């Protein structure tokens, strides 16, 4: 039931649990809007794929902002920066991304250029969002990173070697999968909106598997699901 404590859901026919579950399905797994529609229909929830899209845009943004607020200042101090080319309507754009040493996404930015000015813009957003400078910055051999770093983060150690930056390069893979399912992104704004929401939600469910026991993994997964339910319910 809607209450005065959750105005975000006011005027919506479905309860917060249903909307939150639909948004979770869409951003947590590589599913199309129509796939989410079918999964909800299998549970007796009849909504169109267009409704799922509207929910993803409106509520996903709010949930992602809350996740970023809760994680602010708690992520790693070693920044891996990388960029990947994305073709939108026949024009090249670059998806700039920064992750920490544990694979959590720190910042993501879509830009039409791959130069020092674009790298500087990413670093400025990183410094503003994290509230501190990193212990070390790791990039590939693109000279734009060094030029931007010398201007705004002079005292930070900079390591640049393609083999050291696999963590940032691998972080592009989930978006690549979604790009194929969505049959490419429609605009630069569409891509920026999607990755900001997707990567924040992915951070919440980023749970290591290789160095913890199965019991501990289940505990962390349960905690992540509980936090998601709390965020989605606007408690």
PDB file of N, CA and C in Angstrom, residues 108-150:
ATOM      1  N   UNK A 108      31.618   6.615 -14.371  1.00  0.00           N
ATOM      2  CA  UNK A 108      31.479   6.272 -15.780  1.00  0.00           C
ATOM      3  C   UNK A 108      30.988   7.505 -16.509  1.00  0.00           C
ATOM      4  N   UNK A 109      31.574   7.758 -17.682  1.00  0.00           N
ATOM      5  CA  UNK A 109      31.271   9.000 -18.397  1.00  0.00           C
ATOM      6  C   UNK A 109      31.357   8.753 -19.901  1.00  0.00           C
ATOM      7  N   UNK A 110      30.306   9.099 -20.616  1.00  0.00           N
ATOM      8  CA  UNK A 110      30.274   8.963 -22.077  1.00  0.00           C
ATOM      9  C   UNK A 110      30.675  10.296 -22.695  1.00  0.00           C
ATOM     10  N   UNK A 111      31.668  10.260 -23.587  1.00  0.00           N
ATOM     11  CA  UNK A 111      32.141  11.488 -24.224  1.00  0.00           C
ATOM     12  C   UNK A 111      32.382  11.243 -25.712  1.00  0.00           C
ATOM     13  N   UNK A 112      32.367  12.302 -26.463  1.00  0.00           N
ATOM     14  CA  UNK A 112      32.547  12.199 -27.915  1.00  0.00           C
ATOM     15  C   UNK A 112      33.996  12.345 -28.328  1.00  0.00           C
ATOM     16  N   UNK A 113      34.900  12.560 -27.352  1.00  0.00           N
ATOM     17  CA  UNK A 113      36.313  12.741 -27.666  1.00  0.00           C
ATOM     18  C   UNK A 113      37.169  11.793 -26.819  1.00  0.00           C
ATOM     19  N   UNK A 114      38.353  11.524 -27.332  1.00  0.00           N
ATOM     20  CA  UNK A 114      39.321  10.685 -26.618  1.00  0.00           C
ATOM     21  C   UNK A 114      40.641  11.451 -26.550  1.00  0.00           C
ATOM     22  N   UNK A 115      40.640  12.471 -25.691  1.00  0.00           N
ATOM     23  CA  UNK A 115      41.815  13.325 -25.593  1.00  0.00           C
ATOM     24  C   UNK A 115      42.041  13.722 -24.141  1.00  0.00           C
ATOM     25  N   UNK A 116      43.010  14.626 -23.923  1.00  0.00           N
ATOM     26  CA  UNK A 116      43.355  15.026 -22.563  1.00  0.00           C
ATOM     27  C   UNK A 116      42.198  15.750 -21.879  1.00  0.00           C
ATOM     28  N   UNK A 117      41.436  16.527 -22.633  1.00  0.00           N
ATOM     29  CA  UNK A 117      40.299  17.247 -22.050  1.00  0.00           C
ATOM     30  C   UNK A 117      39.251  16.263 -21.541  1.00  0.00           C
ATOM     31  N   UNK A 118      39.004  15.202 -22.293  1.00  0.00           N
ATOM     32  CA  UNK A 118      38.044  14.188 -21.865  1.00  0.00           C
ATOM     33  C   UNK A 118      38.548  13.441 -20.636  1.00  0.00           C
ATOM     34  N   UNK A 119      39.842  13.098 -20.615  1.00  0.00           N
ATOM     35  CA  UNK A 119      40.421  12.425 -19.456  1.00  0.00           C
ATOM     36  C   UNK A 119      40.361  13.310 -18.215  1.00  0.00           C
ATOM     37  N   UNK A 120      40.620  14.604 -18.399  1.00  0.00           N
ATOM     38  CA  UNK A 120      40.561  15.545 -17.275  1.00  0.00           C
ATOM     39  C   UNK A 120      39.143  15.639 -16.715  1.00  0.00           C
ATOM     40  N   UNK A 121      38.159  15.626 -17.595  1.00  0.00           N
ATOM     41  CA  UNK A 121      36.774  15.696 -17.138  1.00  0.00           C
ATOM     42  C   UNK A 121      36.421  14.476 -16.289  1.00  0.00           C
ATOM     43  N   UNK A 122      36.881  13.304 -16.724  1.00  0.00           N
ATOM     44  CA  UNK A 122      36.640  12.092 -15.933  1.00  0.00           C
ATOM     45  C   UNK A 122      37.297  12.191 -14.560  1.00  0.00           C
ATOM     46  N   UNK A 123      38.547  12.632 -14.521  1.00  0.00           N
ATOM     47  CA  UNK A 123      39.260  12.722 -13.246  1.00  0.00           C
ATOM     48  C   UNK A 123      38.625  13.745 -12.315  1.00  0.00           C
ATOM     49  N   UNK A 124      38.132  14.842 -12.859  1.00  0.00           N
ATOM     50  CA  UNK A 124      37.469  15.845 -12.017  1.00  0.00           C
ATOM     51  C   UNK A 124      36.200  15.271 -11.395  1.00  0.00           C
ATOM     52  N   UNK A 125      35.438  14.509 -12.186  1.00  0.00           N
ATOM     53  CA  UNK A 125      34.243  13.869 -11.647  1.00  0.00           C
ATOM     54  C   UNK A 125      34.600  12.845 -10.580  1.00  0.00           C
ATOM     55  N   UNK A 126      35.698  12.134 -10.794  1.00  0.00           N
ATOM     56  CA  UNK A 126      36.150  11.151  -9.802  1.00  0.00           C
ATOM     57  C   UNK A 126      36.503  11.826  -8.483  1.00  0.00           C
ATOM     58  N   UNK A 127      37.285  12.890  -8.560  1.00  0.00           N
ATOM     59  CA  UNK A 127      37.694  13.592  -7.342  1.00  0.00           C
ATOM     60  C   UNK A 127      36.496  14.164  -6.602  1.00  0.00           C
ATOM     61  N   UNK A 128      35.542  14.690  -7.336  1.00  0.00           N
ATOM     62  CA  UNK A 128      34.346  15.248  -6.713  1.00  0.00           C
ATOM     63  C   UNK A 128      33.495  14.159  -6.089  1.00  0.00           C
ATOM     64  N   UNK A 129      33.335  13.046  -6.797  1.00  0.00           N
ATOM     65  CA  UNK A 129      32.485  11.976  -6.295  1.00  0.00           C
ATOM     66  C   UNK A 129      33.087  11.217  -5.128  1.00  0.00           C
ATOM     67  N   UNK A 130      34.407  10.999  -5.165  1.00  0.00           N
ATOM     68  CA  UNK A 130      35.065  10.222  -4.106  1.00  0.00           C
ATOM     69  C   UNK A 130      35.522  11.092  -2.941  1.00  0.00           C
ATOM     70  N   UNK A 131      35.693  12.376  -3.185  1.00  0.00           N
ATOM     71  CA  UNK A 131      36.083  13.272  -2.108  1.00  0.00           C
ATOM     72  C   UNK A 131      37.527  13.152  -1.670  1.00  0.00           C
ATOM     73  N   UNK A 132      38.346  12.464  -2.451  1.00  0.00           N
ATOM     74  CA  UNK A 132      39.764  12.294  -2.104  1.00  0.00           C
ATOM     75  C   UNK A 132      40.534  11.845  -3.328  1.00  0.00           C
ATOM     76  N   UNK A 133      41.858  11.994  -3.256  1.00  0.00           N
ATOM     77  CA  UNK A 133      42.722  11.537  -4.334  1.00  0.00           C
ATOM     78  C   UNK A 133      43.069  10.074  -4.131  1.00  0.00           C
ATOM     79  N   UNK A 134      43.431   9.361  -5.183  1.00  0.00           N
ATOM     80  CA  UNK A 134      43.780   7.946  -5.028  1.00  0.00           C
ATOM     81  C   UNK A 134      45.209   7.762  -4.529  1.00  0.00           C
ATOM     82  N   UNK A 135      45.494   6.576  -4.052  1.00  0.00           N
ATOM     83  CA  UNK A 135      46.870   6.217  -3.697  1.00  0.00           C
ATOM     84  C   UNK A 135      47.702   5.993  -4.951  1.00  0.00           C
ATOM     85  N   UNK A 136      47.069   5.434  -5.976  1.00  0.00           N
ATOM     86  CA  UNK A 136      47.740   5.194  -7.249  1.00  0.00           C
ATOM     87  C   UNK A 136      46.698   5.177  -8.351  1.00  0.00           C
ATOM     88  N   UNK A 137      47.115   5.535  -9.549  1.00  0.00           N
ATOM     89  CA  UNK A 137      46.241   5.513 -10.708  1.00  0.00           C
ATOM     90  C   UNK A 137      46.875   4.633 -11.778  1.00  0.00           C
ATOM     91  N   UNK A 138      46.092   3.715 -12.327  1.00  0.00           N
ATOM     92  CA  UNK A 138      46.600   2.760 -13.303  1.00  0.00           C
ATOM     93  C   UNK A 138      45.827   2.932 -14.602  1.00  0.00           C
ATOM     94  N   UNK A 139      46.546   3.086 -15.706  1.00  0.00           N
ATOM     95  CA  UNK A 139      45.920   3.284 -17.014  1.00  0.00           C
ATOM     96  C   UNK A 139      46.696   2.489 -18.065  1.00  0.00           C
ATOM     97  N   UNK A 140      46.168   2.504 -19.281  1.00  0.00           N
ATOM     98  CA  UNK A 140      46.953   1.992 -20.394  1.00  0.00           C
ATOM     99  C   UNK A 140      47.912   3.093 -20.852  1.00  0.00           C
ATOM    100  N   UNK A 141      48.484   2.935 -22.031  1.00  0.00           N
ATOM    101  CA  UNK A 141      49.522   3.878 -22.470  1.00  0.00           C
ATOM    102  C   UNK A 141      48.987   5.098 -23.219  1.00  0.00           C
ATOM    103  N   UNK A 142      47.689   5.352 -23.165  1.00  0.00           N
ATOM    104  CA  UNK A 142      47.142   6.550 -23.782  1.00  0.00           C
ATOM    105  C   UNK A 142      47.715   7.788 -23.096  1.00  0.00           C
ATOM    106  N   UNK A 143      48.328   8.667 -23.871  1.00  0.00           N
ATOM    107  CA  UNK A 143      49.023   9.823 -23.304  1.00  0.00           C
ATOM    108  C   UNK A 143      48.080  10.836 -22.670  1.00  0.00           C
ATOM    109  N   UNK A 144      46.809  10.790 -23.025  1.00  0.00           N
ATOM    110  CA  UNK A 144      45.854  11.751 -22.474  1.00  0.00           C
ATOM    111  C   UNK A 144      45.730  11.621 -20.960  1.00  0.00           C
ATOM    112  N   UNK A 145      45.866  10.404 -20.438  1.00  0.00           N
ATOM    113  CA  UNK A 145      45.773  10.212 -18.988  1.00  0.00           C
ATOM    114  C   UNK A 145      46.900  10.949 -18.273  1.00  0.00           C
ATOM    115  N   UNK A 146      48.122  10.794 -18.795  1.00  0.00           N
ATOM    116  CA  UNK A 146      49.257  11.454 -18.162  1.00  0.00           C
ATOM    117  C   UNK A 146      49.149  12.962 -18.205  1.00  0.00           C
ATOM    118  N   UNK A 147      48.674  13.501 -19.328  1.00  0.00           N
ATOM    119  CA  UNK A 147      48.542  14.954 -19.457  1.00  0.00           C
ATOM    120  C   UNK A 147      47.504  15.496 -18.483  1.00  0.00           C
ATOM    121  N   UNK A 148      46.390  14.811 -18.348  1.00  0.00           N
ATOM    122  CA  UNK A 148      45.342  15.262 -17.423  1.00  0.00           C
ATOM    123  C   UNK A 148      45.789  15.102 -15.980  1.00  0.00           C
ATOM    124  N   UNK A 149      46.462  14.012 -15.688  1.00  0.00           N
ATOM    125  CA  UNK A 149      46.912  13.758 -14.320  1.00  0.00           C
ATOM    126  C   UNK A 149      47.949  14.780 -13.851  1.00  0.00           C
ATOM    127  N   UNK A 150      48.840  15.168 -14.729  1.00  0.00           N
ATOM    128  CA  UNK A 150      49.850  16.171 -14.354  1.00  0.00           C
ATOM    129  C   UNK A 150      49.219  17.514 -14.022  1.00  0.00           C
TER     130      UNK A 150
END
